[in-house]
Coordinates of C-alpha atoms in Angstrom, one line a residue:
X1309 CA 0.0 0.0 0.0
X1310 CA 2.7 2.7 -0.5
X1311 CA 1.1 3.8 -3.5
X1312 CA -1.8 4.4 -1.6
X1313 CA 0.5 6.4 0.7
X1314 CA 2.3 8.4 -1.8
X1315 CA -0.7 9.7 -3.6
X1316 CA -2.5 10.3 -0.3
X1317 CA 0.7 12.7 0.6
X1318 CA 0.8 14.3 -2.6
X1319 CA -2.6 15.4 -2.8
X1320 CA -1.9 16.5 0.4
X1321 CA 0.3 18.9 -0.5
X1322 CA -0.7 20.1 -3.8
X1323 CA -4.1 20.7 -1.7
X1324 CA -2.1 23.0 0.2
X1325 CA -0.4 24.8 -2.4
X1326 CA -4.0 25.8 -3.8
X1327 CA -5.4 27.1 -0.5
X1328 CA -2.3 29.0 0.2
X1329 CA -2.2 30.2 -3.2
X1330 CA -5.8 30.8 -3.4
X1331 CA -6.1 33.0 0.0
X1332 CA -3.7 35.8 -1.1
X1333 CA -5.9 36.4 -4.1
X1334 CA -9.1 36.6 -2.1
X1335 CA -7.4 39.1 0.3
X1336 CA -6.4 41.1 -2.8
X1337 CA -10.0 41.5 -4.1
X1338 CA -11.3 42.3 -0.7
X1339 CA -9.3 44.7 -0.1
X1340 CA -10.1 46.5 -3.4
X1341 CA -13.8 46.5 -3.4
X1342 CA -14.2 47.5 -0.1
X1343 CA -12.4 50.7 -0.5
X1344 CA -13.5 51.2 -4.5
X1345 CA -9.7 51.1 -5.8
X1346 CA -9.4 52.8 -9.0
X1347 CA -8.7 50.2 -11.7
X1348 CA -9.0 52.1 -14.8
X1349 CA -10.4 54.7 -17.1
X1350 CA -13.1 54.6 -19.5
X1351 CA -12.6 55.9 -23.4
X1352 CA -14.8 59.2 -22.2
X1353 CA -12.5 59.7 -19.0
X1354 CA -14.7 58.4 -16.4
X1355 CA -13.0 56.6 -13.6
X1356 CA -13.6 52.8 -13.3
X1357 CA -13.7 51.5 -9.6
X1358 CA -13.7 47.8 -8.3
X1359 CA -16.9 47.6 -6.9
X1360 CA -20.3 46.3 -6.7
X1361 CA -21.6 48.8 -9.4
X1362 CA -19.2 45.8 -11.6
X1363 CA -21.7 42.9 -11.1
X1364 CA -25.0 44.7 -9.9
X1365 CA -24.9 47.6 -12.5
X1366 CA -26.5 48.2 -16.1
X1367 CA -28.8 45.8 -15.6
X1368 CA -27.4 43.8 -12.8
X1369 CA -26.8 39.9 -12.4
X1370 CA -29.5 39.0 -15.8
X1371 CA -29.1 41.4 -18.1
X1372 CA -31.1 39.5 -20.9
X1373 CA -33.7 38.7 -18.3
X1374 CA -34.0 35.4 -16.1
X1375 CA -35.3 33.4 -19.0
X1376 CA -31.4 33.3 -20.7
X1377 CA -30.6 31.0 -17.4
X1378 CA -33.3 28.3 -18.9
X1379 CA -31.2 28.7 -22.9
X1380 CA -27.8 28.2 -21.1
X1381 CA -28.5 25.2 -18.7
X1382 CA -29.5 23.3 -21.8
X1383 CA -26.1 23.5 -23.3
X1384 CA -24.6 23.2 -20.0
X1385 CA -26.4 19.5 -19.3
X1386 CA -26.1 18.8 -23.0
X1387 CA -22.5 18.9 -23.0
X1388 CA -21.8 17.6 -19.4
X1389 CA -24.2 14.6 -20.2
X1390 CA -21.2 13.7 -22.8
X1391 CA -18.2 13.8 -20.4
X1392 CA -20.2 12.2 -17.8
X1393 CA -21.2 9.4 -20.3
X1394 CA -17.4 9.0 -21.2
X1395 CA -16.4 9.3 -17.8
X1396 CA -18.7 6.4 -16.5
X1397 CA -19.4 3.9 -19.2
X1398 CA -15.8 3.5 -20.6
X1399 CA -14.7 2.4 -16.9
X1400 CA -17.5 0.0 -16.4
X1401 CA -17.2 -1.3 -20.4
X1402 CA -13.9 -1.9 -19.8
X1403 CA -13.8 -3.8 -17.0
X1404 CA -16.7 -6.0 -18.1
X1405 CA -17.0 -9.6 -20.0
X1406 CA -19.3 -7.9 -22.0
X1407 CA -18.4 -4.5 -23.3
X1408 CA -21.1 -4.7 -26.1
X1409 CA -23.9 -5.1 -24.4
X1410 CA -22.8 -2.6 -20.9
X1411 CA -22.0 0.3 -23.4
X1412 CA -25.4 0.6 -24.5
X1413 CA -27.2 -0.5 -21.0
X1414 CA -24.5 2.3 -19.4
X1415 CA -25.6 5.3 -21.8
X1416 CA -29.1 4.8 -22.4
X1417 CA -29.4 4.8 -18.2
X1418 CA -27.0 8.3 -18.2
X1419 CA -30.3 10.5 -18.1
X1420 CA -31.3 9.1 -15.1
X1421 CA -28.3 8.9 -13.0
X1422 CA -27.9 12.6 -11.7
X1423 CA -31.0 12.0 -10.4
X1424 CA -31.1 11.1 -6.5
X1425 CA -33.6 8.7 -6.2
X1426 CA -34.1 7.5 -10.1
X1427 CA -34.6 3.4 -10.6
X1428 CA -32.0 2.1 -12.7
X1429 CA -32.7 -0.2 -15.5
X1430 CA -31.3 -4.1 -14.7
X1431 CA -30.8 -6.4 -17.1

């Protein structure tokens, strides 16, 4: 089991490299949106400040309106459907007697799966 070990300990500290590279960079934004920092100038000279003007201005969070959520969650579970399917079945297919026959059980059950709850189909 010193694999086991090894990555256990790496992933460790690469974990801790991220936080600790992570936390300065939060501290950095805090500290200039509180205050309003200037971070720029606009063609027409007006001053541009961090702030929450940035997210909650010209129209705030939904600019388009709240129906544009709806439109982009589509393409967001159409294309993670795909890697999920490719991350699931070709495990399970490849590990199996009977790769033909899982592949096709394994996808065609992929709609259900995110579901908490959903029956899955048996053979």
């Amino acid at each position: 089991m010193p694999n086991v070990r090894i990555f256990g300990e790496t992933e460790f500290w690469f974990a801790l490299i991220r936080v600790t590279t992570i936390a300065p960079f939060i501290a950095v934004v805090i500290a200039a949106i509180v205050p309003g920092l200037h971070a720029g100038t606009v063609s027409n000279g007006d001053a541009i400040t961090a702030g929450a003007y940035n997210i909650l201005g010209d129209g705030g969070f939904f600019p388009g309106g709240f129906p544009i959520i709806f439109v982009l969650t589509v393409g967001e579970v159409f294309t993670f459907g795909g890697t999920q399917m490719a991350g699931v079945c070709a495990p399970m297919s490849a590990a199996s007697f009977r790769p033909r026959f899982l592949t096709p059980h394994c996808s065609g059950s992929m709609p259900a799966r995110p579901s908490p709850g959903a029956p899955s189909r048996s053979s």
